[in-house]
Amino acid sequence: LDTTCTNAECYKQRNMTLLKQALLANYDMTIQPPHFGSERGALVSVQLALQQFQELDTTNQEIRFFSWWRHSWTDPRLAWNPDHWGGITELTFFGHDEHKQIWIPDTIVYEAVESVFQVPGGVQPNVYSSGGVWQSVPVETRLPCPMKPRTFPFDEQTCEFEFGCWSTHGFQVDIKPRGGDEPAPFTLAASYRPNPEFDLVEVRTAAIDFIYGCCPEPYPIVKYKFRMRRHSETYNYGLVVPMILTTLAGFLAFVANPQSGERISLGITCLLTSAALYIVAFEVLPKTGNMTIISLLYVLSFAFSWTTLAVSVLSVSLYGVKSSTGVMSEYELVSAFVKADTDESGDLDKKEVENAVKKLGLPPAKLQKLRKKLDSLHGQRLTLPVWYDLVGDIYETDGLAAYHSYIVGIILIPFVKLERRKRKAFVLRRVQAANDQKDLSESTMSEANSSNSPGLRRRQPSTKAVAPEP
């Protein structure tokens, strides 16, 4: 007679121990539970209860989530009659690693790079008197997720993975979604916490039999497909909007006064700001060969910033062109033509050309260059347009700031030539207008002198001073 137990709880604990010993006697945990009425193996129902997406690494294209993998199956070898064991309806066994006491399906996520079980000693499955077994395993899973970042940060990503037994085929263990007629292979845990960067939009599942080329037996698996949408607000306010505003700010240089140095400084600042913004964006961009919206926006922003800066440099440099006052100024060289035209014929003969050249006071190099140009004309009379073109070869300005840079000077050559053509046309129009006005004045005076007679002359007012009245 056992006198060690003095209360009902003690008898229950003793009965549970004896029941475990009776169930495990001659129990082989390496053999799958028998399944009757079907050629398929023992039916194991599975369900994924998602607790949190811990990380969606766009750069390394990986996903990490925490979930409970729920399993349920029936093992007739573990059934008992509760009436024979003091009303016991549930037992707990070890079901992990070397301490495993009963058969456990070796299910895994096939694509998982790492699976970390959160219970150090392993989850203890619950066994009921009907032979039903229930196990919920908390696992942190990390697996690759190829992403398509072309529309980043307005992208939707899809991650797929498969879940099934590692070493047993469908004739030994049959994996099916939990739920029976209404399968529910996926659910959100009661403590589910949304990811701060992605929204879980949709989860698709499918239970299929996969047949490998090596083996004729089917391998049942459950396929999961997550579709997630990124929260773009952070990237909109932190990258997209600042980059657009920085680009637009660069165009303000077109309304700034070219005389102010801040025009070039604004272009440089916008350029550096765009570069700094992209350095920040580069840290979160996936390292793939695809062009993203952020990359395209940066290229456009950088191109516009460079364009505004280049236009500002050209504008400031062209604005710096001022009339020189020395003997090499355009004004002095054109005025020399007018002074040399003593006969007021509108062109210069050879003698007038020689006198004009001597009075210019040009340096020897410039003088020699001008004489070569004149010799090529073979003594022809020089008109003002021809003289203006000759002046263009020896004309210099001390007001073009870009001449301090050889590269910028080369860039400005077509602009300077265009400016000279416009100024030439303007000068010729002014000269022609002056000549026309002079001819008109001379004609008017001539007509007035010929029409005047002593009887028609007006009395000229006296030039003597008139004393004021008292």
PDB file of N, CA, C and O in Angstrom, residues 30 36 53 62 64 91 97 109 169 262 265 286 304 312 326 340 431 435 442 446 460:
ATOM      1  N   THR A  30      11.188   6.787 -33.750  1.00  0.00           N
ATOM      2  CA  THR A  30      11.739   6.995 -35.091  1.00  0.00           C
ATOM      3  C   THR A  30      10.771   6.556 -36.186  1.00  0.00           C
ATOM      4  O   THR A  30      11.039   6.763 -37.370  1.00  0.00           O
ATOM      5  N   PHE A  36      -4.578   4.917 -41.065  1.00  0.00           N
ATOM      6  CA  PHE A  36      -5.427   3.903 -41.661  1.00  0.00           C
ATOM      7  C   PHE A  36      -6.424   4.538 -42.637  1.00  0.00           C
ATOM      8  O   PHE A  36      -6.857   5.677 -42.470  1.00  0.00           O
ATOM      9  N   PHE A  53       7.019  41.033 -38.523  1.00  0.00           N
ATOM     10  CA  PHE A  53       8.120  41.157 -39.468  1.00  0.00           C
ATOM     11  C   PHE A  53       9.190  41.991 -38.787  1.00  0.00           C
ATOM     12  O   PHE A  53       9.064  43.211 -38.651  1.00  0.00           O
ATOM     13  N   GLU A  62      16.858  40.384 -47.798  1.00  0.00           N
ATOM     14  CA  GLU A  62      16.494  39.326 -46.853  1.00  0.00           C
ATOM     15  C   GLU A  62      15.293  39.780 -46.038  1.00  0.00           C
ATOM     16  O   GLU A  62      15.032  40.980 -45.882  1.00  0.00           O
ATOM     17  N   ARG A  64      13.242  38.835 -42.276  1.00  0.00           N
ATOM     18  CA  ARG A  64      13.345  38.148 -40.990  1.00  0.00           C
ATOM     19  C   ARG A  64      12.037  38.366 -40.239  1.00  0.00           C
ATOM     20  O   ARG A  64      11.597  39.510 -40.076  1.00  0.00           O
ATOM     21  N   LEU A  91      -1.288  15.034 -21.455  1.00  0.00           N
ATOM     22  CA  LEU A  91       0.080  14.850 -20.978  1.00  0.00           C
ATOM     23  C   LEU A  91       1.028  15.731 -21.785  1.00  0.00           C
ATOM     24  O   LEU A  91       0.702  16.187 -22.895  1.00  0.00           O
ATOM     25  N   ASP A  97      15.318  17.479 -29.822  1.00  0.00           N
ATOM     26  CA  ASP A  97      16.721  17.031 -29.808  1.00  0.00           C
ATOM     27  C   ASP A  97      16.881  15.715 -29.062  1.00  0.00           C
ATOM     28  O   ASP A  97      16.078  14.791 -29.210  1.00  0.00           O
ATOM     29  N   VAL A 109      11.424  25.365 -42.945  1.00  0.00           N
ATOM     30  CA  VAL A 109      11.294  26.281 -44.083  1.00  0.00           C
ATOM     31  C   VAL A 109      12.478  26.005 -44.999  1.00  0.00           C
ATOM     32  O   VAL A 109      13.626  26.190 -44.615  1.00  0.00           O
ATOM     33  N   HIS A 169       8.536  11.518 -47.177  1.00  0.00           N
ATOM     34  CA  HIS A 169       7.688  11.838 -48.317  1.00  0.00           C
ATOM     35  C   HIS A 169       6.223  11.668 -47.937  1.00  0.00           C
ATOM     36  O   HIS A 169       5.880  11.334 -46.795  1.00  0.00           O
ATOM     37  N   GLU A 262      26.723  85.548 -55.521  1.00  0.00           N
ATOM     38  CA  GLU A 262      25.892  84.493 -54.946  1.00  0.00           C
ATOM     39  C   GLU A 262      25.236  83.637 -56.012  1.00  0.00           C
ATOM     40  O   GLU A 262      24.728  82.559 -55.713  1.00  0.00           O
ATOM     41  N   SER A 265      27.478  80.736 -56.285  1.00  0.00           N
ATOM     42  CA  SER A 265      27.461  80.033 -54.995  1.00  0.00           C
ATOM     43  C   SER A 265      26.183  79.228 -54.826  1.00  0.00           C
ATOM     44  O   SER A 265      26.200  78.123 -54.270  1.00  0.00           O
ATOM     45  N   PRO A 286      18.909  49.053 -52.481  1.00  0.00           N
ATOM     46  CA  PRO A 286      19.444  47.702 -52.715  1.00  0.00           C
ATOM     47  C   PRO A 286      20.579  47.746 -53.714  1.00  0.00           C
ATOM     48  O   PRO A 286      20.556  48.503 -54.679  1.00  0.00           O
ATOM     49  N   PHE A 304      20.384  68.884 -63.780  1.00  0.00           N
ATOM     50  CA  PHE A 304      19.851  70.242 -63.758  1.00  0.00           C
ATOM     51  C   PHE A 304      20.733  71.174 -62.929  1.00  0.00           C
ATOM     52  O   PHE A 304      20.917  72.346 -63.279  1.00  0.00           O
ATOM     53  N   SER A 312      25.110  79.799 -65.088  1.00  0.00           N
ATOM     54  CA  SER A 312      25.463  80.917 -64.215  1.00  0.00           C
ATOM     55  C   SER A 312      26.886  81.386 -64.459  1.00  0.00           C
ATOM     56  O   SER A 312      27.169  82.589 -64.502  1.00  0.00           O
ATOM     57  N   GLY A 326      41.510 101.593 -73.500  1.00  0.00           N
ATOM     58  CA  GLY A 326      42.865 101.758 -74.038  1.00  0.00           C
ATOM     59  C   GLY A 326      42.852 101.856 -75.550  1.00  0.00           C
ATOM     60  O   GLY A 326      41.816 101.922 -76.209  1.00  0.00           O
ATOM     61  N   ALA A 340      40.088 108.954 -89.936  1.00  0.00           N
ATOM     62  CA  ALA A 340      40.941 108.831 -91.117  1.00  0.00           C
ATOM     63  C   ALA A 340      40.204 109.158 -92.408  1.00  0.00           C
ATOM     64  O   ALA A 340      40.830 109.472 -93.426  1.00  0.00           O
ATOM     65  N   VAL A 431      25.971 104.165 -87.775  1.00  0.00           N
ATOM     66  CA  VAL A 431      26.741 104.973 -88.728  1.00  0.00           C
ATOM     67  C   VAL A 431      25.872 105.368 -89.916  1.00  0.00           C
ATOM     68  O   VAL A 431      25.880 106.514 -90.377  1.00  0.00           O
ATOM     69  N   ASN A 435      24.887 109.099 -91.060  1.00  0.00           N
ATOM     70  CA  ASN A 435      25.133 109.621 -92.410  1.00  0.00           C
ATOM     71  C   ASN A 435      23.841 110.141 -93.048  1.00  0.00           C
ATOM     72  O   ASN A 435      23.819 111.182 -93.694  1.00  0.00           O
ATOM     73  N   GLU A 442      22.256 118.643 -94.367  1.00  0.00           N
ATOM     74  CA  GLU A 442      22.906 119.439 -95.411  1.00  0.00           C
ATOM     75  C   GLU A 442      21.910 119.829 -96.490  1.00  0.00           C
ATOM     76  O   GLU A 442      21.900 120.958 -96.998  1.00  0.00           O
ATOM     77  N   SER A 446      20.821 123.669 -97.373  1.00  0.00           N
ATOM     78  CA  SER A 446      21.002 124.168 -98.741  1.00  0.00           C
ATOM     79  C   SER A 446      19.705 124.751 -99.284  1.00  0.00           C
ATOM     80  O   SER A 446      19.684 125.819 -99.908  1.00  0.00           O
ATOM     81  N   GLN A 460      16.082 139.719 -86.709  1.00  0.00           N
ATOM     82  CA  GLN A 460      16.743 138.940 -85.678  1.00  0.00           C
ATOM     83  C   GLN A 460      16.621 139.665 -84.353  1.00  0.00           C
ATOM     84  O   GLN A 460      16.737 140.892 -84.292  1.00  0.00           O
TER      85      GLN A 460
END
